[in-house]
Coordinates of N, CA and C in Angstrom, one line a residue:
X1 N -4.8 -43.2 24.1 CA -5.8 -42.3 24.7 C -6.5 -41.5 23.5
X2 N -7.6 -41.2 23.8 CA -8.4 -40.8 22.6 C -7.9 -39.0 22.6
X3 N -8.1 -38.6 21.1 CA -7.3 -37.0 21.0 C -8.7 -36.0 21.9
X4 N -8.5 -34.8 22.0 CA -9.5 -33.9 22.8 C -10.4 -33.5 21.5
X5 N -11.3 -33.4 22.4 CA -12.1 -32.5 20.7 C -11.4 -31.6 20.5
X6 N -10.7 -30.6 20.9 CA -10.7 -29.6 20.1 C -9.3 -29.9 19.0
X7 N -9.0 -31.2 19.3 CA -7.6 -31.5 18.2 C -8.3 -32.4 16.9
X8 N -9.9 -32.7 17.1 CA -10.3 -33.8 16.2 C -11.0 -32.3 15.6
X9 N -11.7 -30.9 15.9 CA -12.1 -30.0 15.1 C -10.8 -29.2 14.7
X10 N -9.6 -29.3 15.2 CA -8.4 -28.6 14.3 C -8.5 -29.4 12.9
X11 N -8.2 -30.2 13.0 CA -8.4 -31.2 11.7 C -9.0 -31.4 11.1
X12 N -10.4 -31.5 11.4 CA -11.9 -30.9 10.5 C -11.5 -29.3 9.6
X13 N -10.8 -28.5 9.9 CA -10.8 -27.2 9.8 C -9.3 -27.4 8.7
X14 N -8.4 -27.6 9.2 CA -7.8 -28.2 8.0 C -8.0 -28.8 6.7
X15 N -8.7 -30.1 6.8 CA -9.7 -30.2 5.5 C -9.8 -29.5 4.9
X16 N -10.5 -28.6 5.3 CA -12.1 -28.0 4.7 C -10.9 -26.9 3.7
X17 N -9.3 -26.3 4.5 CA -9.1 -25.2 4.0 C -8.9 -25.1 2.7
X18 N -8.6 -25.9 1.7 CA -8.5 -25.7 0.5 C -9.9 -25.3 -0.4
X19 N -11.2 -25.5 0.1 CA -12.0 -25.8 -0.8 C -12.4 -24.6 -1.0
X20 N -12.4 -23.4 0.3 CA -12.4 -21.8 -0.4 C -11.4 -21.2 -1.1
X21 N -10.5 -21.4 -0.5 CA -9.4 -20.8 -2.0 C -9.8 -21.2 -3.7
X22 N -10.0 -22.9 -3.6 CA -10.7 -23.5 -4.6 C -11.2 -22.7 -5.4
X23 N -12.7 -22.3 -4.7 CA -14.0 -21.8 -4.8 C -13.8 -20.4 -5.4
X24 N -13.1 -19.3 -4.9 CA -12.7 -18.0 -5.3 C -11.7 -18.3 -6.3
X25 N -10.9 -19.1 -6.9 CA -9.5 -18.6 -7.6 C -10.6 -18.9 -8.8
X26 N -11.2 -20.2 -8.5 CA -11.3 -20.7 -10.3 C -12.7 -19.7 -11.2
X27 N -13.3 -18.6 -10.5 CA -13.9 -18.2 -11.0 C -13.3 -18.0 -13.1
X28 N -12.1 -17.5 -13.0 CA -11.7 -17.7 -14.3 C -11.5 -18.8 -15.0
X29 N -11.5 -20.3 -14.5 CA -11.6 -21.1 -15.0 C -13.3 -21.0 -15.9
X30 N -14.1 -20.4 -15.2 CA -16.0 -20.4 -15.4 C -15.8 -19.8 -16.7
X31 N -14.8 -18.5 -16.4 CA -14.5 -17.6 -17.9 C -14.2 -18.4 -19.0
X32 N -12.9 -19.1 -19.2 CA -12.6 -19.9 -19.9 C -13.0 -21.0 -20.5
X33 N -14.1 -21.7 -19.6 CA -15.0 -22.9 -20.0 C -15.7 -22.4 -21.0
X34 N -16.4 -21.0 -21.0 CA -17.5 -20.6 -21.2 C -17.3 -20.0 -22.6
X35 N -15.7 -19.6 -22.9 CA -15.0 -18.9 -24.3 C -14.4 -20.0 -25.3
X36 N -14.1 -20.9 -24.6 CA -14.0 -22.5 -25.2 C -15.1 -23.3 -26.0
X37 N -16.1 -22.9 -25.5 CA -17.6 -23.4 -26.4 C -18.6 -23.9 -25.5
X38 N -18.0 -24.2 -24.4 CA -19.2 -24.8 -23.3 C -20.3 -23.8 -23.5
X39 N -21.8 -24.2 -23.4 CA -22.3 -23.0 -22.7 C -23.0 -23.2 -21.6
X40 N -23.5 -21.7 -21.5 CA -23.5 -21.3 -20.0 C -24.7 -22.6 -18.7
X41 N -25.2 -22.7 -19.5 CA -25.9 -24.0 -19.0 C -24.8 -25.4 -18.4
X42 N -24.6 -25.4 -19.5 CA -23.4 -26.7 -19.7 C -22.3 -26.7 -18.3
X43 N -21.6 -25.7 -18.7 CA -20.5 -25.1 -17.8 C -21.3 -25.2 -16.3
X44 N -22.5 -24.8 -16.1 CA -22.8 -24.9 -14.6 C -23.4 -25.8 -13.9
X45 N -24.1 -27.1 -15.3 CA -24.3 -27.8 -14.7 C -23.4 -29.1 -14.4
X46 N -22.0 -28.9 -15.4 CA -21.3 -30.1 -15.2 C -20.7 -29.8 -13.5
X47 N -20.3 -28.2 -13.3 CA -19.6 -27.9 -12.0 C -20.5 -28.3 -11.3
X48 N -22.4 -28.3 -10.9 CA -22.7 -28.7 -9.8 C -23.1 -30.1 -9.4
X49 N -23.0 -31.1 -10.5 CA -22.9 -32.2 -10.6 C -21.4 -33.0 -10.6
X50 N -20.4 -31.9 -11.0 CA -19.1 -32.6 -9.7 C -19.6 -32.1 -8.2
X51 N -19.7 -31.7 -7.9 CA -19.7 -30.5 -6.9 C -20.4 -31.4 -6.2
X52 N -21.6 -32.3 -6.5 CA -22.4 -33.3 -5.5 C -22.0 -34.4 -5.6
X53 N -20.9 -34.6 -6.7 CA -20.4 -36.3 -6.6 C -19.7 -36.2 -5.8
X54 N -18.6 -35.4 -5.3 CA -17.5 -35.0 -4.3 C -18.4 -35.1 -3.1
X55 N -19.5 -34.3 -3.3 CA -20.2 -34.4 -1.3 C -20.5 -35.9 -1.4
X56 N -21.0 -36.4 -2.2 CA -21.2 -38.0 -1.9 C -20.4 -38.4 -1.8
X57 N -19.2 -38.7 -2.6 CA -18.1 -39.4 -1.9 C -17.7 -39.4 -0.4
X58 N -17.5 -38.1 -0.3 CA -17.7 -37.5 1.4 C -18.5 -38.4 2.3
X59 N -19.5 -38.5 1.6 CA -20.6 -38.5 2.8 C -20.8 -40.2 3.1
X60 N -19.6 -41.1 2.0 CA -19.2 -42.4 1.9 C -18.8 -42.7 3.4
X61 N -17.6 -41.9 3.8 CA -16.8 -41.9 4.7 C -15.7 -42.6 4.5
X62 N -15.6 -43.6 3.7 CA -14.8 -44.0 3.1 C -13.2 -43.8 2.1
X63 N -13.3 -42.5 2.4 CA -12.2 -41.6 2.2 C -10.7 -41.6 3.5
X64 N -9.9 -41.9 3.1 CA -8.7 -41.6 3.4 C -8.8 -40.3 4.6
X65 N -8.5 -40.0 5.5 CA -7.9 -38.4 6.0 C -7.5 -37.5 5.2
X66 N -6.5 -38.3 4.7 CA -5.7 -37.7 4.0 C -5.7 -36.9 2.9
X67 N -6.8 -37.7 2.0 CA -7.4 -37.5 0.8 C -8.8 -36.5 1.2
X68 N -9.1 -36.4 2.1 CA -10.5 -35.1 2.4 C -9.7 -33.4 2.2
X69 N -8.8 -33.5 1.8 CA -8.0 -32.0 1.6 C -8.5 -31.9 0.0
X70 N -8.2 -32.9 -0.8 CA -8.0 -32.7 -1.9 C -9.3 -33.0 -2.4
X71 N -10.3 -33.9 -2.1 CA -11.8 -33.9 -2.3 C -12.7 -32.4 -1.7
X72 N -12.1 -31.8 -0.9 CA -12.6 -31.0 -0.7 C -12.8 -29.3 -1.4
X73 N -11.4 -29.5 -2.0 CA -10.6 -28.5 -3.0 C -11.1 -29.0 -4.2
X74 N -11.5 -30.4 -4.3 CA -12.0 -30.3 -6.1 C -13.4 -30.2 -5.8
X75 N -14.1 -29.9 -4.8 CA -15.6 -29.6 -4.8 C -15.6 -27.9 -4.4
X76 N -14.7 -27.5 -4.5 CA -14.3 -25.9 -4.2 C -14.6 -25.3 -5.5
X77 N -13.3 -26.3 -6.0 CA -13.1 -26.1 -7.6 C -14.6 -25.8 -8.6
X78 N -15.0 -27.0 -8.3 CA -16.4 -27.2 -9.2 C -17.3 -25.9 -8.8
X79 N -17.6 -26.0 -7.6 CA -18.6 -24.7 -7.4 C -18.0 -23.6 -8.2
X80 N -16.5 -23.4 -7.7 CA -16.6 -21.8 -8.1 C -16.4 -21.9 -9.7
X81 N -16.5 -22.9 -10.1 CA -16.4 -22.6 -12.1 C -18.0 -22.6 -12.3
X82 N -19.0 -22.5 -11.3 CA -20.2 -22.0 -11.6 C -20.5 -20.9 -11.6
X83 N -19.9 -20.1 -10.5 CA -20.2 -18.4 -10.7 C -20.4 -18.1 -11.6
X84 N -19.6 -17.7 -12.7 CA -19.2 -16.9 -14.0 C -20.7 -17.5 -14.7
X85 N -21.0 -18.7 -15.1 CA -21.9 -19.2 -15.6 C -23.0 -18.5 -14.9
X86 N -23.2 -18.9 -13.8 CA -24.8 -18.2 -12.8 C -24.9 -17.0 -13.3
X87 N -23.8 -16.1 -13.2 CA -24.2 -14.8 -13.0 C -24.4 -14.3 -14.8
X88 N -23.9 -14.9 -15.8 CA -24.1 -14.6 -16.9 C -25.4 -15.1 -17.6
X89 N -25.9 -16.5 -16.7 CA -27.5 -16.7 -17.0 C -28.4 -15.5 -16.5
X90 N -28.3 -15.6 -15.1 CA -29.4 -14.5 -14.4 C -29.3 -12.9 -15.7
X91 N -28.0 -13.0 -15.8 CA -28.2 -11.7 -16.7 C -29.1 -11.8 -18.1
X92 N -28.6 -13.2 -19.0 CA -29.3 -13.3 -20.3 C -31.2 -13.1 -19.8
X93 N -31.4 -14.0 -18.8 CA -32.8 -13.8 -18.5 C -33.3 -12.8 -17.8
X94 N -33.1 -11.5 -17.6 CA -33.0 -10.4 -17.0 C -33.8 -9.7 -18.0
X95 N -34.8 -8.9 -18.1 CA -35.6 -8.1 -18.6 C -34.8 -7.1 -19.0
X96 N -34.7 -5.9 -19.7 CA -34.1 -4.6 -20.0 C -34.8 -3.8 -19.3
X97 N -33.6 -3.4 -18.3 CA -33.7 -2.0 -17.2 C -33.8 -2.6 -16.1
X98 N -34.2 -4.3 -15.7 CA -34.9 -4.7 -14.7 C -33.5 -5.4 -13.8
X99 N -32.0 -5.3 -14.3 CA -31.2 -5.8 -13.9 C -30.8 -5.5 -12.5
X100 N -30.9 -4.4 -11.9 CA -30.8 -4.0 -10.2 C -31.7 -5.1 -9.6
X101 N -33.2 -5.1 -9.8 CA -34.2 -6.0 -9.4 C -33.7 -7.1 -9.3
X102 N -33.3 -7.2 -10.7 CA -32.8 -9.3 -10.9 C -31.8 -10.0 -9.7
X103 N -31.1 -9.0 -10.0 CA -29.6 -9.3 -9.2 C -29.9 -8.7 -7.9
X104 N -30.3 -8.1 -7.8 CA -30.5 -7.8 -6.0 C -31.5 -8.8 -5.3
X105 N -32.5 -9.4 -5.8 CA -32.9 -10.6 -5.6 C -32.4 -11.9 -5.2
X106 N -31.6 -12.5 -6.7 CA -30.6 -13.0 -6.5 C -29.8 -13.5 -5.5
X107 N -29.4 -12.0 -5.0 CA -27.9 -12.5 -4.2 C -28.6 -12.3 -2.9
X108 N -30.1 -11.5 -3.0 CA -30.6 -12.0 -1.9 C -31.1 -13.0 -1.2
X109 N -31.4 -13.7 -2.2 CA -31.6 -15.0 -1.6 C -30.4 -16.1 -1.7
X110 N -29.2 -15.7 -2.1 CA -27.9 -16.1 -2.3 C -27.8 -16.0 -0.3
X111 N -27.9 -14.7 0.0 CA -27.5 -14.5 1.4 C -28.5 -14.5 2.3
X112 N -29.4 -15.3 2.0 CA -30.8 -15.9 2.9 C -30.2 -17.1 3.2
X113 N -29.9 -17.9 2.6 CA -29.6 -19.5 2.1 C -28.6 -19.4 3.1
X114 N -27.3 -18.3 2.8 CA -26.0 -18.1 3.7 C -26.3 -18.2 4.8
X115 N -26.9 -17.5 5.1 CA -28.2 -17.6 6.6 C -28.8 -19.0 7.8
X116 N -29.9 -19.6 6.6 CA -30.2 -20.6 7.0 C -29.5 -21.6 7.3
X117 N -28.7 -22.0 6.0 CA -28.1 -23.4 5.7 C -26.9 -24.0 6.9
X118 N -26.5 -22.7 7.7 CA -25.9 -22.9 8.6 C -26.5 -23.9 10.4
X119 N -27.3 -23.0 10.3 CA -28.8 -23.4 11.3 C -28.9 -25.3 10.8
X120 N -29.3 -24.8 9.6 CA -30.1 -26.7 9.5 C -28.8 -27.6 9.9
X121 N -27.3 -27.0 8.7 CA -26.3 -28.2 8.8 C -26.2 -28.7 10.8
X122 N -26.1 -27.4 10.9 CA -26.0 -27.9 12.7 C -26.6 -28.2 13.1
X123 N -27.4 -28.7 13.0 CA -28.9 -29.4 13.4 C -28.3 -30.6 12.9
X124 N -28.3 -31.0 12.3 CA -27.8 -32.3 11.1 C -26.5 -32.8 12.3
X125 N -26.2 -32.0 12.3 CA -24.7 -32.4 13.0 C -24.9 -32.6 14.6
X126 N -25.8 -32.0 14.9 CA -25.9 -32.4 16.3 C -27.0 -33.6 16.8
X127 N -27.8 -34.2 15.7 CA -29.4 -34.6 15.9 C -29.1 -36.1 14.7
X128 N -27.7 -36.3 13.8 CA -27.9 -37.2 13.3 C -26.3 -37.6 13.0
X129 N -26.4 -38.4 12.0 CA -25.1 -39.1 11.2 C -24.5 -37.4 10.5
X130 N -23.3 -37.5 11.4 CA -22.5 -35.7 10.7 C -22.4 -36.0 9.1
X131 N -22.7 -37.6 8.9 CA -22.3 -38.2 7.0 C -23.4 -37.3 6.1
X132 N -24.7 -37.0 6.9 CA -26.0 -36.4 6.3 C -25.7 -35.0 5.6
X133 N -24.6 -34.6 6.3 CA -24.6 -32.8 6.2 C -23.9 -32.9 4.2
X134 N -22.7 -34.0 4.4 CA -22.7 -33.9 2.8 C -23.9 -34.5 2.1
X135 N -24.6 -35.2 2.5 CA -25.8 -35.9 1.8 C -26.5 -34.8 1.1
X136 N -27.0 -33.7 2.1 CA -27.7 -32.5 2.1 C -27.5 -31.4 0.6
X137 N -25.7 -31.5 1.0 CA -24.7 -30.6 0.3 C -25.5 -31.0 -1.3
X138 N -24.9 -32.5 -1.5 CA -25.5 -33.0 -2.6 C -26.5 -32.6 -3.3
X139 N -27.8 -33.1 -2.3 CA -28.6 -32.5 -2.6 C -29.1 -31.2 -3.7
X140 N -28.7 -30.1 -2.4 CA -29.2 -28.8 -3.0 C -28.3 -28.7 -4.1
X141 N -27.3 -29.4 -4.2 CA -26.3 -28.5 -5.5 C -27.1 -29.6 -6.7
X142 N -27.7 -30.6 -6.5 CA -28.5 -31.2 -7.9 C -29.9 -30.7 -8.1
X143 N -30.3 -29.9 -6.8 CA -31.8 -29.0 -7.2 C -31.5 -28.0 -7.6
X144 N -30.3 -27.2 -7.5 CA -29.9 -26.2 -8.4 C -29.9 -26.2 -10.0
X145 N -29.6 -27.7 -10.4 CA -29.6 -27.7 -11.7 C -30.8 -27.2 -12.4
X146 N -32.0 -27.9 -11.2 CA -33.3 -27.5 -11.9 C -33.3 -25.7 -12.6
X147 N -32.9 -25.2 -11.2 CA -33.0 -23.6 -11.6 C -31.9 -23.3 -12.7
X148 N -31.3 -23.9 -12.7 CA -30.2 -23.4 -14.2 C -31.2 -23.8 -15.4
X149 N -31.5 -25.0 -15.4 CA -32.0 -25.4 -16.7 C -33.6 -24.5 -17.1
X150 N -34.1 -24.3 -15.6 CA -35.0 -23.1 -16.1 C -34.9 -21.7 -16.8
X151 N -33.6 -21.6 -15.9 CA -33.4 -20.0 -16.4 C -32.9 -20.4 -17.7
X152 N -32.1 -21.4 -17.8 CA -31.8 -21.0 -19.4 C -32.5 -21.1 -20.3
X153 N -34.0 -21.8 -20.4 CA -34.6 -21.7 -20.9 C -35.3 -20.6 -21.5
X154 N -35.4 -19.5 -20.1 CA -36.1 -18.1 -20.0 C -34.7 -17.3 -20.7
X155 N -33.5 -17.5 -20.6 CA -32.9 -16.5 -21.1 C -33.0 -16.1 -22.5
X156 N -33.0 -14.7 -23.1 CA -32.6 -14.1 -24.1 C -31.3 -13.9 -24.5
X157 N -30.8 -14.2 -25.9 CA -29.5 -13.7 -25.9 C -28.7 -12.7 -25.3
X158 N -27.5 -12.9 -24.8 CA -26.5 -12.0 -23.8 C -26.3 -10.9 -25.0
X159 N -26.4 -9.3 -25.0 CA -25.7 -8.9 -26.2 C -24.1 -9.1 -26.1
X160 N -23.6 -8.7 -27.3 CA -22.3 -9.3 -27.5 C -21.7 -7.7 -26.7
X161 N -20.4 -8.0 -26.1 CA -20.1 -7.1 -25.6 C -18.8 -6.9 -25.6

């Protein structure tokens, strides 16, 4: 007999749980990449170019059940060893005095995106192949590099601190 939806979304929800813990613990990992010699470019673009290989593999389908816990937790992983980097770029490229502005910006469109991106994926999920929504994921985490490699461009030295 086929299971009920709401036993085939317990299990979707399972998945997914590692990839926030992921996401928040390794912020110090971002620290350590970054005191190691990576720099801050480097460090953020390797994390969001795992970070889209994992949603592709995802979006394969070709993954195991089983193994979607742990694909999901290493694309947790990857994002969150970009924080520390993000946030230490936006600062090097940050004008003097203009840092409230910068960062309030920032995270406002950090929580614009939080916003939208919700809206579209469900659209995606209700109107196509649910495989699209990592397709998507992918996506924006390799148009983000653009914005890293801009900003680091624009940045000035961090002072030492």
């Amino acid at each position: 007999a086929p299971r009920p939806p709401q036993a085939e979304a317990s299990r979707s929800f399972e998945a997914m749980e590692p990839m926030e813990p992921m996401d928040s613990m390794v912020g110090r990992v971002g620290g350590w990449g970054r005191r190691v010699a990576w720099t801050l470019g480097t460090l953020a673009v390797a994390g969001l170019v795992g970070g889209a290989g994992f949603m592709m593999l995802l979006a394969t389908g070709a993954l195991a059940p089983s193994l979607l816990p742990v694909v999901l937790g290493l694309t947790g992983f990857c994002h969150g060893a970009t924080g520390p980097s993000r946030d230490m770029l936006v600062r090097a490229a940050t004008p003097p005095g203009a840092s409230g502005k910068v960062f309030g910006f920032v995270y406002s469109g950090l929580d614009l995106g939080s916003c939208i991106t919700p809206l579209a994926f469900g659209w995606l999920l209700d109107h196509g192949d649910p495989r699209m929504l990592f397709v998507a994921v992918a996506i924006l985490m390799l148009c983000t590099i653009g914005t890293v490699v801009q900003v680091r461009r624009s940045a000035r030295p961090a002072p030492a601190v």
